[in-house]
mmCIF file of C-alpha atoms in Angstrom:
data_model
loop_
_atom_site.group_PDB
_atom_site.id
_atom_site.type_symbol
_atom_site.label_atom_id
_atom_site.label_comp_id
_atom_site.label_asym_id
_atom_site.label_seq_id
_atom_site.Cartn_x
_atom_site.Cartn_y
_atom_site.Cartn_z
ATOM 1 C CA ALA A 944 72.784 -30.916 143.905
ATOM 2 C CA LEU A 945 75.166 -28.285 142.561
ATOM 3 C CA GLU A 946 72.828 -27.533 139.656
ATOM 4 C CA GLU A 947 69.910 -27.259 142.105
ATOM 5 C CA GLN A 948 71.929 -24.838 144.257
ATOM 6 C CA LYS A 949 72.675 -22.665 141.219
ATOM 7 C CA ILE A 950 68.959 -22.519 140.387
ATOM 8 C CA ILE A 951 68.115 -21.592 143.985
ATOM 9 C CA GLU A 952 70.746 -18.831 144.132
ATOM 10 C CA ARG A 953 69.590 -17.392 140.809
ATOM 11 C CA HIS A 954 66.148 -16.850 142.361
ATOM 12 C CA GLN A 955 67.489 -15.333 145.588
ATOM 13 C CA GLN A 956 68.814 -12.082 144.144
ATOM 14 C CA GLU A 957 65.941 -9.957 145.441
ATOM 15 C CA ALA A 958 63.070 -10.132 147.884
ATOM 16 C CA PRO A 959 60.504 -11.466 147.810
ATOM 17 C CA VAL A 960 61.894 -14.691 146.374
ATOM 18 C CA ASP A 961 59.577 -15.948 143.616
ATOM 19 C CA ILE A 962 59.218 -19.383 145.175
ATOM 20 C CA THR A 963 56.906 -20.711 142.458
ATOM 21 C CA ALA A 964 59.392 -19.779 139.710
ATOM 22 C CA LEU A 965 62.227 -21.297 141.763
ATOM 23 C CA VAL A 966 60.342 -24.573 142.215
ATOM 24 C CA THR A 967 59.307 -24.631 138.556
ATOM 25 C CA ASP A 968 62.954 -24.181 137.522
ATOM 26 C CA LEU A 969 63.823 -27.161 139.744
ATOM 27 C CA GLY A 970 61.469 -29.173 137.544
ATOM 28 C CA VAL A 971 58.495 -29.373 139.917
ATOM 29 C CA THR A 972 55.010 -28.156 138.982
ATOM 30 C CA VAL A 973 53.032 -26.087 141.513
ATOM 31 C CA PHE A 974 49.239 -26.192 141.773
ATOM 32 C CA GLU A 975 46.763 -24.507 144.077
ATOM 33 C CA SER A 976 43.653 -26.468 144.951
ATOM 34 C CA ASP A 977 40.621 -25.859 147.125
ATOM 35 C CA GLU A 978 39.992 -29.606 147.143
ATOM 36 C CA LEU A 979 42.689 -30.597 149.635
ATOM 37 C CA PRO A 980 41.188 -32.103 152.793
ATOM 38 C CA ALA A 981 40.500 -29.762 155.720
ATOM 39 C CA GLY A 982 43.612 -29.171 157.791
ATOM 40 C CA ILE A 983 46.008 -30.054 154.962
ATOM 41 C CA SER A 984 48.330 -27.229 153.872
ATOM 42 C CA GLY A 985 50.047 -28.981 151.022
ATOM 43 C CA LYS A 986 51.468 -32.093 149.466
ATOM 44 C CA ILE A 987 54.203 -33.213 147.116
ATOM 45 C CA CYS A 988 53.631 -36.245 144.960
ATOM 46 C CA LEU A 989 54.862 -38.231 142.010
ATOM 47 C CA ASP A 990 52.724 -36.898 139.196
ATOM 48 C CA PRO A 991 53.193 -38.385 135.728
ATOM 49 C CA ALA A 992 50.643 -35.875 134.386
ATOM 50 C CA ALA A 993 52.742 -32.931 135.615
ATOM 51 C CA ASN A 994 54.819 -33.167 132.421
ATOM 52 C CA ASN A 995 58.010 -31.775 133.973
ATOM 53 C CA ASP A 996 61.628 -32.854 134.480
ATOM 54 C CA SER A 997 61.309 -34.273 137.985
ATOM 55 C CA GLY A 998 57.987 -36.119 137.778
ATOM 56 C CA TYR A 999 56.813 -34.344 140.961
ATOM 57 C CA SER A 1000 54.164 -31.759 141.656
ATOM 58 C CA ILE A 1001 53.353 -29.672 144.712
ATOM 59 C CA THR A 1002 49.761 -28.813 145.579
ATOM 60 C CA VAL A 1003 48.948 -26.130 148.141
ATOM 61 C CA ASN A 1004 45.659 -25.331 149.809
ATOM 62 C CA ALA A 1005 44.138 -22.427 147.865
ATOM 63 C CA ARG A 1006 42.054 -21.496 150.938
ATOM 64 C CA ASP A 1007 45.179 -20.672 152.987
ATOM 65 C CA PRO A 1008 46.400 -17.053 153.170
ATOM 66 C CA TYR A 1009 48.910 -15.992 150.486
ATOM 67 C CA ARG A 1010 51.976 -15.911 152.766
ATOM 68 C CA ARG A 1011 51.137 -19.311 154.194
ATOM 69 C CA ARG A 1012 50.823 -20.730 150.671
ATOM 70 C CA ARG A 1013 54.289 -19.333 149.877
ATOM 71 C CA PHE A 1014 55.767 -21.074 152.922
ATOM 72 C CA THR A 1015 53.946 -24.302 152.058
ATOM 73 C CA VAL A 1016 55.434 -24.297 148.543
ATOM 74 C CA ALA A 1017 58.884 -23.725 150.065
ATOM 75 C CA HIS A 1018 58.315 -26.459 152.679
ATOM 76 C CA GLU A 1019 57.253 -29.023 150.076
ATOM 77 C CA CYS A 1020 60.177 -27.963 147.878
ATOM 78 C CA ALA A 1021 62.452 -28.590 150.853
ATOM 79 C CA HIS A 1022 61.127 -32.159 151.080
ATOM 80 C CA PHE A 1023 61.916 -32.513 147.369
ATOM 81 C CA LEU A 1024 65.477 -31.262 147.923
ATOM 82 C CA LEU A 1025 66.201 -33.065 151.199
ATOM 83 C CA HIS A 1026 63.934 -36.108 151.458
ATOM 84 C CA ARG A 1027 63.161 -37.154 147.882
ATOM 85 C CA ALA A 1028 63.865 -40.821 148.636
ATOM 86 C CA LYS A 1029 61.248 -40.783 151.420
ATOM 87 C CA ILE A 1030 58.401 -39.068 149.539
ATOM 88 C CA GLY A 1031 57.131 -42.220 147.865
ATOM 89 C CA ASP A 1032 54.038 -41.600 145.747
ATOM 90 C CA GLU A 1033 52.774 -38.785 147.961
ATOM 91 C CA LEU A 1034 53.704 -36.828 151.062
ATOM 92 C CA MET A 1035 50.946 -34.759 152.664
ATOM 93 C CA ASP A 1036 51.579 -32.118 155.341
ATOM 94 C CA ASN A 1037 48.957 -30.888 157.765
ATOM 95 C CA ALA A 1038 48.526 -27.306 158.942
ATOM 96 C CA LEU A 1039 51.382 -27.767 161.439
ATOM 97 C CA TYR A 1040 53.668 -29.049 158.650
ATOM 98 C CA ARG A 1041 53.597 -32.597 159.958
ATOM 99 C CA SER A 1042 53.219 -35.708 157.840
ATOM 100 C CA GLU A 1043 52.471 -39.316 158.676
ATOM 101 C CA LYS A 1044 55.485 -40.572 156.706
ATOM 102 C CA LEU A 1045 58.267 -38.402 158.120
ATOM 103 C CA GLY A 1046 59.497 -37.825 161.628
ATOM 104 C CA SER A 1047 59.786 -34.512 163.412
ATOM 105 C CA ARG A 1048 63.486 -34.283 162.457
ATOM 106 C CA GLU A 1049 62.673 -34.300 158.727
ATOM 107 C CA GLU A 1050 59.876 -31.800 159.223
ATOM 108 C CA PHE A 1051 62.229 -29.537 161.199
ATOM 109 C CA GLU A 1052 64.798 -29.820 158.378
ATOM 110 C CA ALA A 1053 62.124 -28.974 155.809
ATOM 111 C CA ASN A 1054 60.998 -25.913 157.795
ATOM 112 C CA ASN A 1055 64.604 -24.692 158.066
ATOM 113 C CA LYS A 1056 65.236 -25.232 154.353
ATOM 114 C CA ALA A 1057 61.958 -23.480 153.494
ATOM 115 C CA ALA A 1058 63.081 -20.494 155.563
ATOM 116 C CA GLU A 1059 66.461 -20.503 153.761
ATOM 117 C CA LEU A 1060 64.700 -20.548 150.393
ATOM 118 C CA LEU A 1061 62.342 -17.660 151.228
ATOM 119 C CA MET A 1062 64.636 -15.632 153.510
ATOM 120 C CA PRO A 1063 68.234 -16.235 152.381
ATOM 121 C CA GLN A 1064 70.856 -14.908 154.771
ATOM 122 C CA LYS A 1065 72.571 -12.734 152.155
ATOM 123 C CA LEU A 1066 69.330 -10.889 151.355
ATOM 124 C CA MET A 1067 68.449 -10.639 155.039
ATOM 125 C CA ASN A 1068 71.857 -9.060 155.714
ATOM 126 C CA ASP A 1069 71.341 -6.612 152.815
ATOM 127 C CA TYR A 1070 68.006 -5.432 154.224
ATOM 128 C CA ILE A 1071 69.338 -5.085 157.760
ATOM 129 C CA ARG A 1072 72.364 -3.106 156.495
ATOM 130 C CA ARG A 1073 69.907 -0.739 154.769
ATOM 131 C CA GLY A 1074 68.137 -0.195 158.099
ATOM 132 C CA ILE A 1075 65.139 -2.445 157.442
ATOM 133 C CA SER A 1076 65.249 -4.633 160.511
ATOM 134 C CA SER A 1077 61.872 -4.778 162.245
ATOM 135 C CA ILE A 1078 59.991 -8.071 162.073
ATOM 136 C CA PRO A 1079 56.929 -6.504 160.367
ATOM 137 C CA ASP A 1080 59.019 -4.636 157.771
ATOM 138 C CA LEU A 1081 61.147 -7.676 156.956
ATOM 139 C CA ALA A 1082 58.098 -9.964 156.840
ATOM 140 C CA ASN A 1083 56.480 -7.570 154.351
ATOM 141 C CA ALA A 1084 59.630 -7.313 152.234
ATOM 142 C CA PHE A 1085 60.026 -11.098 152.036
ATOM 143 C CA GLU A 1086 56.257 -11.813 151.896
ATOM 144 C CA VAL A 1087 56.328 -14.219 154.828
ATOM 145 C CA SER A 1088 54.409 -14.265 158.089
ATOM 146 C CA GLU A 1089 55.741 -12.357 161.064
ATOM 147 C CA PRO A 1090 56.126 -15.576 163.100
ATOM 148 C CA ALA A 1091 58.189 -17.124 160.261
ATOM 149 C CA MET A 1092 60.393 -14.032 160.130
ATOM 150 C CA ARG A 1093 60.806 -14.017 163.904
ATOM 151 C CA VAL A 1094 61.995 -17.647 163.848
ATOM 152 C CA ARG A 1095 64.382 -16.902 160.971
ATOM 153 C CA MET A 1096 65.855 -13.877 162.777
ATOM 154 C CA ARG A 1097 66.412 -15.954 165.910
ATOM 155 C CA TYR A 1098 68.043 -18.698 163.847
ATOM 156 C CA LEU A 1099 70.330 -16.403 161.831
ATOM 157 C CA TYR A 1100 71.322 -13.886 164.439
ATOM 158 C CA GLN A 1101 70.603 -15.611 167.779
ATOM 159 C CA LEU A 1102 68.680 -12.506 168.738
ATOM 160 C CA GLU A 1103 65.557 -12.452 170.811
ATOM 161 C CA TYR A 1104 62.877 -10.415 169.049
ATOM 162 C CA ALA A 1105 59.677 -9.494 170.815
#
């Protein structure tokens, strides 16, 4: 876990966080596919063909918008970091980031961890100190959706943003 944390921190030095490089350095391969079933944002699975250190790969829906794909990669990575023992052969998340295998608590944890990966508090603080503090400006800087940034701001600073 300490080695994983070092890898994560190395990728969180500037925004936007290169989530694909981060995940790759954790030993997980990332694919985009337009063959995922309708309504499925992404999945993480044991993948012997991935030829990587972990044996896992993440597949995201290539038809989703870019910022959503970034969050999906982070969300699936969060399952890898937090819930590896529960993934089994495959864990598929729908468009609301829900899976049949995990409960709402694990999905909530994965969403929070995904937000931490993409919008680390230290970088958020740096941007706000430099006067970049509106939801749209921060969302653009971190290449996340405005709703994701709004949730992160509420979580970090207990502030109500319109």
